[in-house]
Amino acid sequence: MARKIALRDALREAMIEEMRRDDKVFLMGEEVAQYNGAYKVSKGMLDEFGPERVIDTPIAELGFAGIGVGAAMNGLKPIVEFMTWNFAVLAFDQIINNAAKTLSQSAGQFSCPIVFRGPSGSAGQLAQQHSQSFESWMANTPGLKVISCTDPADAKGLLKSAIRDPDPVCVMESELLYGYEGEVPEGEYLVEIGKAAVRREGTDVTLVSYNKMMLPTMEAAKILEGEGISAEVIDLRTIRPLDRKTIIESVKKTNRCVVIDESWPFAGVSSEIAYEIQKSAFDYLDAPVIRVNSADVNLGYAASFVEEFLPNAEKIVRAVKEVAYVK
């Protein structure tokens, strides 16, 4: 059986179930306890688990991320919530230099089972310092796993898998889609880290995306269907490890690919996917891989800037027609 619930509720269920299952799991971050979370993801958790396992922190990302890493090295399983990954820049020393390297620096003697989670990407008119996508930043670091999805069922199953993982996992959510609803199964289930999902079967072009860019991607696929172009849509769900097999198998079938990625175009997730396709499916391509990214500028505040900056269905349709040589 499944019921329709919001993304924030799916994430909460994942944390609650794992905290009930394992008393080593705890949540810490700014306003996660008494305020029920900045986005109400942790609503009611303080009442059930108490202040020793749902911990309000000062506004000091470097400090509480470091406490989390130390706790993980000593056998606990912290979930560290950042109010936004933009603020996590302050904690990069702990995430990249400590959490990601603990296993290799200790020659396998210590693992670091920690989850860093919070919203990434644009959240509307929040301007330059609060609108950045961090998937490629984190995925560039060996030792870190990166999850980025908005489907509530996937988000719950992947977060549960992340909490149980012996290595550090970065979970990227979407501030705009915490209220986004989807069907979530009842009862215990996990979603495997590192497996993409084919959201729509198609024959003419492969569309690859993740996180909230899945919405305009699916919208574009419907528009294209009305124009006689069959698009296969792949939701990455996990950025590292990347499910190369699903992408390559799709491109071998459709012979064309457009990658939709909210991050900046230079050295981003879309660049890595384009490389993997030309390396493993070059002989199958009937057109160059095209990327649809956010504009290569810092995002301004005005609503018109936001609209122009982000990928949308119209830009995706235009890119598909380019790879399909349709005017």
mmCIF file of C-alpha atoms in Angstrom, residues 14-273:
data_model
loop_
_atom_site.group_PDB
_atom_site.id
_atom_site.type_symbol
_atom_site.label_atom_id
_atom_site.label_comp_id
_atom_site.label_asym_id
_atom_site.label_seq_id
_atom_site.Cartn_x
_atom_site.Cartn_y
_atom_site.Cartn_z
ATOM 1 C CA ALA A 14 13.059 8.099 7.174
ATOM 2 C CA MET A 15 14.799 9.761 10.108
ATOM 3 C CA ILE A 16 12.216 8.672 12.671
ATOM 4 C CA GLU A 17 12.272 5.053 11.503
ATOM 5 C CA GLU A 18 16.056 4.921 11.597
ATOM 6 C CA MET A 19 16.233 6.587 15.022
ATOM 7 C CA ARG A 20 13.715 4.087 16.396
ATOM 8 C CA ARG A 21 15.699 1.256 14.834
ATOM 9 C CA ASP A 22 19.148 2.362 16.042
ATOM 10 C CA ASP A 23 19.751 4.442 19.163
ATOM 11 C CA LYS A 24 23.132 5.545 17.772
ATOM 12 C CA VAL A 25 21.371 7.745 15.194
ATOM 13 C CA PHE A 26 20.767 11.367 16.157
ATOM 14 C CA LEU A 27 19.887 14.655 14.429
ATOM 15 C CA MET A 28 21.625 17.983 14.905
ATOM 16 C CA GLY A 29 21.436 21.380 13.210
ATOM 17 C CA GLU A 30 20.081 24.890 13.420
ATOM 18 C CA GLU A 31 16.453 25.029 14.631
ATOM 19 C CA VAL A 32 15.866 21.285 14.157
ATOM 20 C CA ALA A 33 14.489 20.785 17.676
ATOM 21 C CA GLN A 34 12.338 23.459 19.357
ATOM 22 C CA TYR A 35 11.360 25.136 16.086
ATOM 23 C CA ASN A 36 10.616 21.763 14.417
ATOM 24 C CA GLY A 37 13.080 22.515 11.635
ATOM 25 C CA ALA A 38 13.407 25.513 9.337
ATOM 26 C CA TYR A 39 11.303 23.615 6.757
ATOM 27 C CA LYS A 40 9.402 21.484 9.340
ATOM 28 C CA VAL A 41 11.213 18.330 8.241
ATOM 29 C CA SER A 42 11.943 17.440 11.879
ATOM 30 C CA LYS A 43 8.496 18.358 13.211
ATOM 31 C CA GLY A 44 7.660 16.422 16.388
ATOM 32 C CA MET A 45 11.011 14.637 16.593
ATOM 33 C CA LEU A 46 12.130 16.504 19.722
ATOM 34 C CA ASP A 47 8.982 15.344 21.539
ATOM 35 C CA GLU A 48 9.678 11.706 20.721
ATOM 36 C CA PHE A 49 13.453 11.492 21.043
ATOM 37 C CA GLY A 50 14.348 14.297 23.454
ATOM 38 C CA PRO A 51 17.102 16.927 23.420
ATOM 39 C CA GLU A 52 19.958 14.392 23.543
ATOM 40 C CA ARG A 53 19.052 12.991 20.110
ATOM 41 C CA VAL A 54 17.460 16.038 18.426
ATOM 42 C CA ILE A 55 19.921 18.826 19.073
ATOM 43 C CA ASP A 56 19.650 22.539 18.321
ATOM 44 C CA THR A 57 23.044 23.987 17.437
ATOM 45 C CA PRO A 58 24.436 27.508 17.340
ATOM 46 C CA ILE A 59 24.821 29.236 13.969
ATOM 47 C CA ALA A 60 28.249 27.653 13.525
ATOM 48 C CA GLU A 61 28.306 25.183 10.621
ATOM 49 C CA LEU A 62 32.026 24.436 10.877
ATOM 50 C CA GLY A 63 31.637 23.700 14.592
ATOM 51 C CA PHE A 64 28.647 21.394 14.584
ATOM 52 C CA ALA A 65 29.808 19.585 11.421
ATOM 53 C CA GLY A 66 33.061 18.887 13.263
ATOM 54 C CA ILE A 67 31.169 17.584 16.292
ATOM 55 C CA GLY A 68 29.247 15.301 13.953
ATOM 56 C CA VAL A 69 32.412 13.948 12.330
ATOM 57 C CA GLY A 70 33.949 13.261 15.738
ATOM 58 C CA ALA A 71 30.798 11.518 16.907
ATOM 59 C CA ALA A 72 30.763 9.342 13.777
ATOM 60 C CA MET A 73 34.404 8.364 14.279
ATOM 61 C CA ASN A 74 33.465 7.244 17.799
ATOM 62 C CA GLY A 75 30.651 4.943 16.722
ATOM 63 C CA LEU A 76 27.569 7.177 16.544
ATOM 64 C CA LYS A 77 25.540 7.913 13.386
ATOM 65 C CA PRO A 78 24.859 11.647 13.127
ATOM 66 C CA ILE A 79 22.467 13.325 10.718
ATOM 67 C CA VAL A 80 23.718 16.890 10.286
ATOM 68 C CA GLU A 81 21.128 19.248 8.815
ATOM 69 C CA PHE A 82 22.259 22.431 7.086
ATOM 70 C CA MET A 83 19.608 25.108 6.701
ATOM 71 C CA THR A 84 20.951 25.311 3.151
ATOM 72 C CA TRP A 85 24.005 23.831 1.499
ATOM 73 C CA ASN A 86 25.047 27.422 0.797
ATOM 74 C CA PHE A 87 25.778 27.692 4.527
ATOM 75 C CA ALA A 88 27.651 24.377 4.432
ATOM 76 C CA VAL A 89 30.472 26.142 2.577
ATOM 77 C CA LEU A 90 31.614 27.134 6.065
ATOM 78 C CA ALA A 91 31.822 23.433 6.978
ATOM 79 C CA PHE A 92 33.680 22.227 3.883
ATOM 80 C CA ASP A 93 36.871 21.724 5.882
ATOM 81 C CA GLN A 94 35.088 19.135 8.035
ATOM 82 C CA ILE A 95 33.177 17.508 5.162
ATOM 83 C CA ILE A 96 36.027 17.332 2.653
ATOM 84 C CA ASN A 97 39.197 17.220 4.752
ATOM 85 C CA ASN A 98 37.884 15.062 7.585
ATOM 86 C CA ALA A 99 34.697 13.098 6.852
ATOM 87 C CA ALA A 100 35.637 12.151 3.291
ATOM 88 C CA LYS A 101 39.201 11.171 4.203
ATOM 89 C CA THR A 102 38.733 9.397 7.547
ATOM 90 C CA LEU A 103 38.653 5.883 6.079
ATOM 91 C CA SER A 104 41.686 6.307 3.817
ATOM 92 C CA GLN A 105 43.749 8.350 6.296
ATOM 93 C CA SER A 106 43.219 5.740 8.998
ATOM 94 C CA ALA A 107 44.112 2.877 6.626
ATOM 95 C CA GLY A 108 40.622 1.476 7.121
ATOM 96 C CA GLN A 109 40.683 1.572 10.908
ATOM 97 C CA PHE A 110 37.964 4.236 11.232
ATOM 98 C CA SER A 111 34.848 4.795 9.165
ATOM 99 C CA CYS A 112 32.710 7.918 9.271
ATOM 100 C CA PRO A 113 28.999 6.998 9.082
ATOM 101 C CA ILE A 114 27.535 10.497 8.858
ATOM 102 C CA VAL A 115 24.786 12.112 6.767
ATOM 103 C CA PHE A 116 24.962 15.782 5.797
ATOM 104 C CA ARG A 117 21.600 16.924 4.462
ATOM 105 C CA GLY A 118 19.674 20.059 3.480
ATOM 106 C CA PRO A 119 18.416 21.984 0.446
ATOM 107 C CA SER A 120 20.623 22.761 -2.559
ATOM 108 C CA GLY A 121 20.008 24.883 -5.650
ATOM 109 C CA SER A 122 17.851 27.904 -6.336
ATOM 110 C CA ALA A 123 14.958 28.634 -4.005
ATOM 111 C CA GLY A 124 13.485 31.619 -5.817
ATOM 112 C CA GLN A 125 14.507 35.205 -5.168
ATOM 113 C CA LEU A 126 17.311 34.516 -2.683
ATOM 114 C CA ALA A 127 20.082 35.955 -4.871
ATOM 115 C CA GLN A 128 23.678 34.948 -5.374
ATOM 116 C CA GLN A 129 24.847 33.537 -2.064
ATOM 117 C CA HIS A 130 21.770 31.385 -1.441
ATOM 118 C CA SER A 131 21.060 29.851 -4.856
ATOM 119 C CA GLN A 132 23.976 27.555 -5.663
ATOM 120 C CA SER A 133 23.894 23.860 -6.567
ATOM 121 C CA PHE A 134 26.464 21.772 -4.722
ATOM 122 C CA GLU A 135 26.142 18.293 -6.198
ATOM 123 C CA SER A 136 29.224 18.573 -8.414
ATOM 124 C CA TRP A 137 31.222 20.265 -5.613
ATOM 125 C CA MET A 138 30.681 17.334 -3.271
ATOM 126 C CA ALA A 139 30.816 14.601 -5.928
ATOM 127 C CA ASN A 140 34.284 15.785 -6.915
ATOM 128 C CA THR A 141 35.631 14.505 -3.587
ATOM 129 C CA PRO A 142 36.596 10.815 -3.275
ATOM 130 C CA GLY A 143 35.083 9.330 -0.120
ATOM 131 C CA LEU A 144 31.757 11.157 -0.341
ATOM 132 C CA LYS A 145 28.511 9.769 -1.721
ATOM 133 C CA VAL A 146 25.994 12.257 -3.115
ATOM 134 C CA ILE A 147 22.219 11.816 -3.299
ATOM 135 C CA SER A 148 19.995 14.374 -5.031
ATOM 136 C CA CYS A 149 16.309 13.671 -5.575
ATOM 137 C CA THR A 150 12.853 15.086 -4.987
ATOM 138 C CA ASP A 151 10.538 12.107 -5.463
ATOM 139 C CA PRO A 152 9.232 11.502 -1.920
ATOM 140 C CA ALA A 153 9.409 7.688 -2.126
ATOM 141 C CA ASP A 154 12.993 7.799 -3.387
ATOM 142 C CA ALA A 155 13.948 10.448 -0.855
ATOM 143 C CA LYS A 156 12.742 8.298 2.026
ATOM 144 C CA GLY A 157 14.358 5.091 0.806
ATOM 145 C CA LEU A 158 17.626 6.774 -0.108
ATOM 146 C CA LEU A 159 17.888 8.691 3.167
ATOM 147 C CA LYS A 160 17.374 5.460 5.095
ATOM 148 C CA SER A 161 20.124 3.837 3.028
ATOM 149 C CA ALA A 162 22.360 6.855 3.642
ATOM 150 C CA ILE A 163 21.888 6.661 7.412
ATOM 151 C CA ARG A 164 22.862 2.969 7.351
ATOM 152 C CA ASP A 165 25.846 3.549 5.062
ATOM 153 C CA PRO A 166 29.283 3.238 6.717
ATOM 154 C CA ASP A 167 30.617 6.186 4.694
ATOM 155 C CA PRO A 168 29.723 9.910 4.669
ATOM 156 C CA VAL A 169 26.747 10.743 2.468
ATOM 157 C CA CYS A 170 25.645 14.196 1.275
ATOM 158 C CA VAL A 171 21.889 14.427 0.686
ATOM 159 C CA MET A 172 20.769 17.328 -1.494
ATOM 160 C CA GLU A 173 17.112 18.292 -1.245
ATOM 161 C CA SER A 174 15.061 21.172 -2.696
ATOM 162 C CA GLU A 175 13.763 24.037 -0.617
ATOM 163 C CA LEU A 176 11.042 24.728 -3.179
ATOM 164 C CA LEU A 177 9.773 21.153 -3.182
ATOM 165 C CA TYR A 178 9.490 20.230 0.492
ATOM 166 C CA GLY A 179 5.730 20.372 -0.057
ATOM 167 C CA TYR A 180 5.885 18.324 -3.274
ATOM 168 C CA GLU A 181 3.709 15.228 -2.892
ATOM 169 C CA GLY A 182 4.165 11.707 -4.186
ATOM 170 C CA GLU A 183 3.149 8.154 -3.396
ATOM 171 C CA VAL A 184 5.275 6.585 -0.658
ATOM 172 C CA PRO A 185 4.953 2.904 0.290
ATOM 173 C CA GLU A 186 3.983 2.051 3.833
ATOM 174 C CA GLY A 187 6.330 -0.089 5.863
ATOM 175 C CA GLU A 188 10.044 -0.758 5.690
ATOM 176 C CA TYR A 189 11.902 -0.309 2.404
ATOM 177 C CA LEU A 190 15.249 0.960 1.138
ATOM 178 C CA VAL A 191 16.340 2.452 -2.177
ATOM 179 C CA GLU A 192 19.816 1.432 -3.310
ATOM 180 C CA ILE A 193 22.377 4.233 -3.534
ATOM 181 C CA GLY A 194 23.855 4.464 -7.032
ATOM 182 C CA LYS A 195 20.846 3.381 -9.122
ATOM 183 C CA ALA A 196 19.070 5.742 -11.511
ATOM 184 C CA ALA A 197 15.354 5.437 -12.337
ATOM 185 C CA VAL A 198 13.816 5.468 -15.812
ATOM 186 C CA ARG A 199 10.792 7.705 -15.266
ATOM 187 C CA ARG A 200 9.524 7.497 -18.830
ATOM 188 C CA GLU A 201 10.288 5.099 -21.683
ATOM 189 C CA GLY A 202 11.132 6.566 -25.075
ATOM 190 C CA THR A 203 12.837 5.868 -28.392
ATOM 191 C CA ASP A 204 14.000 9.145 -29.947
ATOM 192 C CA VAL A 205 16.078 10.970 -27.319
ATOM 193 C CA THR A 206 17.347 10.427 -23.770
ATOM 194 C CA LEU A 207 16.754 13.201 -21.222
ATOM 195 C CA VAL A 208 18.922 12.925 -18.108
ATOM 196 C CA SER A 209 18.305 15.049 -15.015
ATOM 197 C CA TYR A 210 17.929 15.023 -11.241
ATOM 198 C CA ASN A 211 16.432 16.878 -8.285
ATOM 199 C CA LYS A 212 13.877 19.588 -9.066
ATOM 200 C CA MET A 213 14.957 19.811 -12.714
ATOM 201 C CA MET A 214 13.022 16.570 -13.153
ATOM 202 C CA LEU A 215 9.822 18.634 -13.186
ATOM 203 C CA PRO A 216 10.592 20.749 -16.284
ATOM 204 C CA THR A 217 12.207 17.670 -17.858
ATOM 205 C CA MET A 218 9.014 15.647 -17.531
ATOM 206 C CA GLU A 219 7.004 18.634 -18.760
ATOM 207 C CA ALA A 220 9.261 18.883 -21.811
ATOM 208 C CA ALA A 221 8.814 15.161 -22.515
ATOM 209 C CA LYS A 222 5.041 15.620 -22.619
ATOM 210 C CA ILE A 223 5.344 18.593 -24.968
ATOM 211 C CA LEU A 224 7.666 16.619 -27.230
ATOM 212 C CA GLU A 225 5.256 13.679 -27.285
ATOM 213 C CA GLY A 226 2.622 16.014 -28.687
ATOM 214 C CA GLU A 227 5.050 16.893 -31.464
ATOM 215 C CA GLY A 228 5.851 13.295 -32.338
ATOM 216 C CA ILE A 229 9.163 12.982 -30.456
ATOM 217 C CA SER A 230 9.455 10.133 -27.953
ATOM 218 C CA ALA A 231 11.701 11.069 -25.003
ATOM 219 C CA GLU A 232 13.115 8.633 -22.472
ATOM 220 C CA VAL A 233 13.594 10.333 -19.098
ATOM 221 C CA ILE A 234 16.226 9.222 -16.593
ATOM 222 C CA ASP A 235 16.241 10.470 -12.998
ATOM 223 C CA LEU A 236 19.786 10.068 -11.672
ATOM 224 C CA ARG A 237 18.757 10.146 -7.982
ATOM 225 C CA THR A 238 22.397 9.555 -7.019
ATOM 226 C CA ILE A 239 25.249 11.679 -8.382
ATOM 227 C CA ARG A 240 28.075 9.685 -6.823
ATOM 228 C CA PRO A 241 28.215 6.799 -7.432
ATOM 229 C CA LEU A 242 26.789 7.589 -10.881
ATOM 230 C CA ASP A 243 24.677 4.962 -12.631
ATOM 231 C CA ARG A 244 26.561 5.026 -15.919
ATOM 232 C CA LYS A 245 25.032 1.754 -17.113
ATOM 233 C CA THR A 246 21.440 3.012 -17.200
ATOM 234 C CA ILE A 247 22.465 6.183 -19.043
ATOM 235 C CA ILE A 248 24.582 4.381 -21.642
ATOM 236 C CA GLU A 249 21.978 1.689 -22.310
ATOM 237 C CA SER A 250 19.366 4.374 -22.936
ATOM 238 C CA VAL A 251 21.589 6.374 -25.285
ATOM 239 C CA LYS A 252 22.420 3.215 -27.259
ATOM 240 C CA LYS A 253 18.676 2.857 -27.813
ATOM 241 C CA THR A 254 17.765 6.479 -28.591
ATOM 242 C CA ASN A 255 21.048 7.664 -30.185
ATOM 243 C CA ARG A 256 20.593 11.184 -28.816
ATOM 244 C CA CYS A 257 20.910 12.798 -25.398
ATOM 245 C CA VAL A 258 20.156 16.068 -23.622
ATOM 246 C CA VAL A 259 21.358 16.530 -20.030
ATOM 247 C CA ILE A 260 19.442 18.965 -17.813
ATOM 248 C CA ASP A 261 21.421 20.213 -14.828
ATOM 249 C CA GLU A 262 20.606 23.143 -12.531
ATOM 250 C CA SER A 263 24.272 23.785 -11.755
ATOM 251 C CA TRP A 264 26.563 26.067 -13.734
ATOM 252 C CA PRO A 265 27.765 24.567 -17.027
ATOM 253 C CA PHE A 266 31.529 24.538 -16.411
ATOM 254 C CA ALA A 267 32.847 21.339 -14.777
ATOM 255 C CA GLY A 268 29.415 20.265 -13.579
ATOM 256 C CA VAL A 269 27.481 16.995 -13.345
ATOM 257 C CA SER A 270 26.291 17.435 -16.936
ATOM 258 C CA SER A 271 29.911 17.672 -18.114
ATOM 259 C CA GLU A 272 30.726 14.321 -16.502
ATOM 260 C CA ILE A 273 27.686 12.665 -18.077
#
